[in-house]
Amino acid sequence: MIIDCAVYRDGARLTTVPKDASSADLSRTVAALTDKEFIWIGISDPNPPELETIGAALRLHPLAVEDMLEPHQRPKVERYRDYVLVSLRAVHYADDDVTTSEINVSLGARFVVTVRRGE
């Protein structure tokens, strides 16, 4: 599920992008970004149509989209032509219990996509 999608400039939130934006809408938003702007899309427990839409709009490699969809990825850093994909685990401590969750971050010059699982 897309939790949030917004455009930022110089660290300040400018505008919110509809969570149900189509690939074409996201592509137009990305194409209209200035050099000082980027789009940040936050996703929790993703489904294939959401990530395929985002992947098409941001021109993410199919293997990167697959890695973001597939749970239980090992921690790693994958470099692609225009961006990097980081897969990692977050550790949560509660009393005597320790749990982990997964986080994937795709970082390009004009976008950040964060995918979280298990929170």
Backbone as JSON, one array per atom type, in Angstrom:
{
  "sequence": "MIIDCAVYRDGARLTTVPKDASSADLSRTVAALTDKEFIWIGISDPNPPELETIGAALRLHPLAVEDMLEPHQRPKVERYRDYVLVSLRAVHYADDDVTTSEINVSLGARFVVTVRRGE",
  "N": [[0.83, -1.17, 0.0], [0.57, 2.19, -0.87], [1.81, 4.6, 1.18], [2.54, 7.28, 1.33], [3.17, 9.96, -0.94], [5.03, 12.4, -2.34], [6.28, 15.59, -3.51], [9.37, 17.19, -3.05], [11.33, 20.12, -2.32], [14.45, 21.48, -1.74], [14.47, 20.23, 0.77], [11.95, 20.74, 1.79], [8.51, 19.94, 1.89], [6.57, 20.12, -0.97], [4.25, 19.44, -2.52], [1.57, 17.08, -2.5], [1.27, 13.96, -4.07], [-1.32, 12.16, -5.62], [-2.19, 9.04, -4.13], [-3.14, 7.04, -5.73], [-2.14, 7.53, -8.23], [-1.55, 7.17, -11.72], [0.83, 5.37, -13.8], [1.49, 7.02, -15.94], [0.78, 9.54, -14.89], [2.6, 9.71, -12.73], [4.98, 9.63, -14.21], [4.79, 12.06, -15.63], [4.88, 13.83, -13.48], [7.48, 13.34, -12.49], [8.95, 14.1, -14.76], [8.47, 16.83, -14.75], [9.91, 17.79, -12.61], [12.21, 20.06, -11.1], [15.78, 20.8, -10.99], [16.28, 20.99, -8.28], [14.38, 19.52, -7.01], [12.69, 16.55, -5.82], [10.94, 13.4, -5.86], [9.31, 11.54, -3.36], [8.33, 8.39, -2.56], [6.56, 6.44, -0.43], [6.07, 3.15, 0.66], [4.25, 0.47, 2.1], [4.28, -2.95, 2.76], [4.12, -3.95, -0.11], [2.24, -4.4, -3.2], [2.19, -6.18, -6.34], [0.96, -4.64, -8.61], [1.15, -1.93, -7.71], [3.97, -1.51, -7.36], [4.85, -2.11, -9.93], [3.68, -0.05, -11.4], [4.99, 2.18, -10.28], [7.62, 1.44, -10.84], [7.59, 1.52, -13.67], [7.09, 4.25, -14.1], [9.37, 5.44, -12.99], [11.34, 4.26, -14.36], [12.61, 1.95, -13.39], [14.75, -0.87, -13.13], [13.62, -4.12, -14.06], [14.57, -6.2, -12.36], [15.16, -4.82, -10.03], [12.62, -3.99, -9.22], [11.52, -6.51, -8.81], [13.14, -7.38, -6.65], [12.24, -5.59, -4.7], [9.65, -6.44, -4.4], [9.83, -9.05, -3.53], [9.79, -10.75, -0.52], [11.99, -11.25, 2.33], [14.62, -10.67, 1.49], [18.15, -10.72, 1.34], [20.38, -8.54, 3.12], [21.76, -6.02, 1.08], [23.46, -4.1, -1.48], [22.62, -2.81, -4.52], [23.76, -1.61, -7.52], [22.52, 0.35, -10.08], [22.17, 1.84, -13.35], [21.27, 4.58, -13.06], [20.59, 4.84, -10.42], [20.54, 3.57, -7.02], [19.86, 0.6, -5.21], [19.09, -0.3, -2.0], [18.89, -2.89, 0.24], [17.84, -3.77, 3.41], [17.74, -4.65, 6.93], [15.77, -3.71, 9.68], [16.04, -3.46, 13.19], [14.01, -4.11, 15.96], [13.46, -3.46, 19.31], [11.68, -4.62, 22.08], [10.98, -4.75, 25.28], [11.86, -7.88, 26.29], [11.97, -8.9, 23.8], [12.99, -9.29, 20.42], [12.54, -8.13, 17.21], [12.55, -8.1, 13.61], [12.38, -6.06, 10.67], [11.89, -5.47, 7.17], [13.48, -3.25, 4.9], [13.59, -1.52, 1.89], [15.35, 0.68, -0.12], [15.26, 2.74, -2.83], [17.26, 4.9, -4.49], [17.6, 7.68, -6.41], [18.68, 10.43, -8.53], [16.46, 12.09, -8.7], [14.49, 10.88, -7.23], [13.17, 9.05, -4.41], [12.38, 5.93, -3.22], [10.83, 4.18, -0.76], [10.38, 1.06, 0.66], [8.67, -0.84, 2.92], [8.43, -3.63, 5.11], [6.78, -5.68, 7.51], [6.3, -4.13, 9.82]],
  "CA": [[0.0, 0.0, 0.0], [1.3, 3.45, -0.89], [1.52, 5.36, 2.4], [2.7, 8.7, 1.06], [3.86, 10.28, -2.19], [5.1, 13.86, -2.35], [7.42, 16.27, -4.14], [10.13, 18.03, -2.12], [12.35, 21.03, -2.85], [15.32, 21.99, -0.68], [14.09, 19.63, 2.04], [10.59, 21.1, 2.21], [7.44, 19.29, 1.14], [5.87, 21.07, -1.83], [2.93, 19.0, -2.94], [1.27, 15.66, -2.36], [0.84, 13.29, -5.29], [-2.35, 11.18, -5.25], [-1.68, 7.69, -3.9], [-3.59, 6.17, -6.82], [-1.67, 8.1, -9.5], [-1.17, 6.19, -12.73], [2.22, 5.43, -14.24], [1.62, 8.22, -16.77], [0.77, 10.7, -13.99], [3.89, 9.75, -12.03], [6.0, 9.99, -15.2], [4.67, 13.51, -15.87], [5.36, 14.51, -12.26], [8.94, 13.23, -12.48], [9.48, 14.91, -15.87], [8.32, 18.25, -14.43], [10.75, 18.17, -11.48], [13.39, 20.89, -11.36], [17.02, 20.22, -10.46], [16.29, 21.01, -6.81], [13.21, 18.79, -6.52], [12.64, 15.09, -5.94], [9.7, 12.77, -5.41], [9.51, 10.48, -2.38], [7.19, 7.49, -2.51], [6.67, 5.5, 0.69], [5.18, 2.01, 0.48], [4.29, -0.56, 3.13], [3.76, -4.24, 2.29], [3.73, -3.64, -1.48], [1.65, -5.4, -4.09], [2.8, -6.05, -7.68], [0.53, -3.52, -9.46], [1.71, -0.66, -7.22], [5.4, -1.38, -7.67], [5.02, -2.09, -11.39], [3.34, 1.31, -11.81], [6.1, 3.05, -9.86], [8.79, 1.03, -11.62], [7.46, 2.04, -15.04], [7.2, 5.71, -14.07], [10.73, 5.85, -12.64], [12.24, 3.47, -15.21], [13.39, 1.03, -12.56], [15.06, -2.15, -13.75], [12.71, -5.17, -13.57], [15.15, -6.93, -11.23], [15.01, -3.97, -8.83], [11.21, -4.11, -8.83], [11.38, -7.87, -8.27], [13.75, -7.4, -5.32], [11.39, -4.85, -3.77], [8.43, -7.22, -4.19], [10.14, -10.34, -2.91], [10.18, -10.63, 0.89], [13.13, -12.02, 2.85], [15.86, -10.39, 0.76], [19.33, -10.54, 2.19], [20.88, -7.16, 3.03], [22.66, -5.84, -0.06], [23.42, -2.86, -2.24], [22.66, -3.07, -5.97], [23.92, -0.38, -8.31], [21.98, 0.38, -11.43], [22.76, 2.96, -14.1], [20.9, 5.91, -12.57], [20.15, 4.81, -9.03], [21.04, 2.47, -6.2], [18.84, -0.07, -4.4], [19.65, -0.82, -0.75], [17.99, -3.76, 1.0], [18.39, -3.93, 4.76], [16.82, -5.05, 7.99], [15.71, -2.87, 10.87], [15.85, -4.26, 14.4], [13.11, -3.47, 16.92], [13.55, -4.04, 20.65], [10.53, -4.36, 22.96], [11.2, -5.54, 26.49], [12.8, -8.98, 26.06], [11.72, -9.43, 22.46], [13.66, -8.62, 19.3], [11.96, -8.44, 15.91], [13.16, -7.38, 12.49], [11.53, -5.71, 9.53], [12.66, -5.25, 5.95], [13.39, -1.94, 4.27], [14.28, -1.34, 0.62], [15.42, 2.09, -0.5], [15.77, 3.05, -4.17], [17.66, 6.31, -4.44], [18.1, 8.25, -7.65], [18.89, 11.88, -8.46], [15.18, 12.78, -8.61], [13.48, 10.11, -6.52], [13.42, 8.11, -3.31], [11.27, 5.0, -3.0], [11.07, 3.35, 0.41], [9.45, -0.06, 0.77], [8.82, -1.44, 4.26], [7.66, -4.84, 5.42], [6.91, -6.25, 8.83], [6.24, -3.18, 10.94]],
  "C": [[0.89, 1.25, 0.0], [0.85, 4.27, 0.32], [1.56, 6.85, 2.13], [3.46, 8.87, -0.25], [3.84, 11.8, -2.31], [6.34, 14.35, -3.07], [8.04, 17.2, -3.11], [11.09, 18.92, -2.88], [13.12, 21.58, -1.66], [14.89, 21.49, 0.7], [12.7, 19.94, 2.53], [9.56, 20.42, 1.3], [6.68, 20.35, 0.34], [4.43, 20.67, -2.09], [2.79, 17.5, -2.73], [0.78, 15.13, -3.7], [-0.21, 12.26, -4.89], [-1.78, 9.76, -5.15], [-2.07, 6.73, -5.01], [-3.18, 6.7, -8.19], [-1.25, 6.98, -10.45], [0.31, 6.34, -13.06], [2.46, 6.68, -15.07], [1.64, 9.48, -15.92], [2.09, 10.83, -13.25], [5.01, 10.15, -12.98], [5.99, 11.48, -15.49], [5.19, 14.3, -14.68], [6.88, 14.5, -12.22], [9.55, 14.09, -13.57], [9.43, 16.4, -15.56], [9.21, 18.71, -13.27], [11.91, 19.06, -11.91], [14.61, 20.21, -10.77], [17.06, 20.15, -8.94], [15.13, 20.24, -6.2], [13.39, 17.28, -6.67], [11.29, 14.6, -5.45], [10.06, 11.65, -4.44], [8.22, 9.68, -2.29], [7.44, 6.48, -1.4], [5.62, 4.41, 0.57], [5.35, 1.05, 1.65], [3.63, -1.82, 2.58], [3.23, -4.12, 0.86], [3.0, -4.79, -2.18], [2.2, -5.16, -5.49], [2.28, -4.88, -8.51], [1.09, -2.17, -9.02], [3.16, -0.49, -7.64], [5.66, -1.4, -9.17], [4.7, -0.71, -11.95], [4.48, 2.27, -11.49], [7.35, 2.73, -10.66], [8.76, 1.56, -13.04], [7.67, 3.55, -15.07], [8.63, 6.17, -13.83], [11.79, 5.12, -13.46], [13.19, 2.6, -14.39], [13.6, -0.28, -13.31], [14.09, -3.21, -13.21], [13.26, -5.98, -12.4], [15.07, -6.13, -9.94], [13.58, -4.05, -8.31], [10.96, -5.48, -8.2], [11.96, -7.96, -6.86], [12.88, -6.68, -4.29], [10.09, -5.61, -3.46], [8.67, -8.48, -3.38], [10.55, -10.17, -1.45], [11.41, -11.5, 1.2], [14.39, -11.86, 2.0], [17.01, -10.29, 1.75], [19.76, -9.08, 2.08], [21.9, -7.05, 1.9], [22.51, -4.45, -0.63], [23.57, -3.24, -3.71], [22.77, -1.74, -6.69], [23.36, -0.58, -9.71], [22.5, 1.65, -12.1], [22.51, 4.31, -13.45], [20.48, 5.96, -11.11], [20.78, 3.62, -8.32], [19.86, 1.9, -5.41], [19.54, -0.68, -3.19], [18.57, -1.65, -0.07], [18.62, -4.0, 2.35], [17.31, -4.36, 5.72], [16.92, -4.04, 9.13], [15.44, -3.78, 12.06], [15.01, -3.45, 15.38], [13.21, -4.21, 18.25], [12.32, -3.63, 21.44], [10.65, -5.3, 24.14], [12.25, -6.63, 26.21], [12.67, -9.57, 24.67], [12.46, -8.6, 21.41], [12.98, -9.08, 18.02], [12.68, -7.64, 14.83], [12.1, -7.05, 11.45], [12.46, -5.44, 8.35], [12.42, -3.84, 5.42], [14.19, -1.99, 2.97], [14.23, 0.14, 0.29], [16.01, 2.17, -1.9], [16.03, 4.55, -4.19], [18.27, 6.73, -5.77], [18.26, 9.75, -7.48], [17.58, 12.62, -8.21], [14.12, 12.02, -7.85], [14.06, 9.32, -5.36], [12.17, 7.24, -3.22], [11.65, 4.15, -1.8], [9.96, 2.31, 0.5], [9.71, -0.73, 2.11], [7.91, -2.65, 4.39], [7.85, -5.19, 6.88], [6.9, -5.28, 9.98], [4.94, -3.32, 11.66]]
}
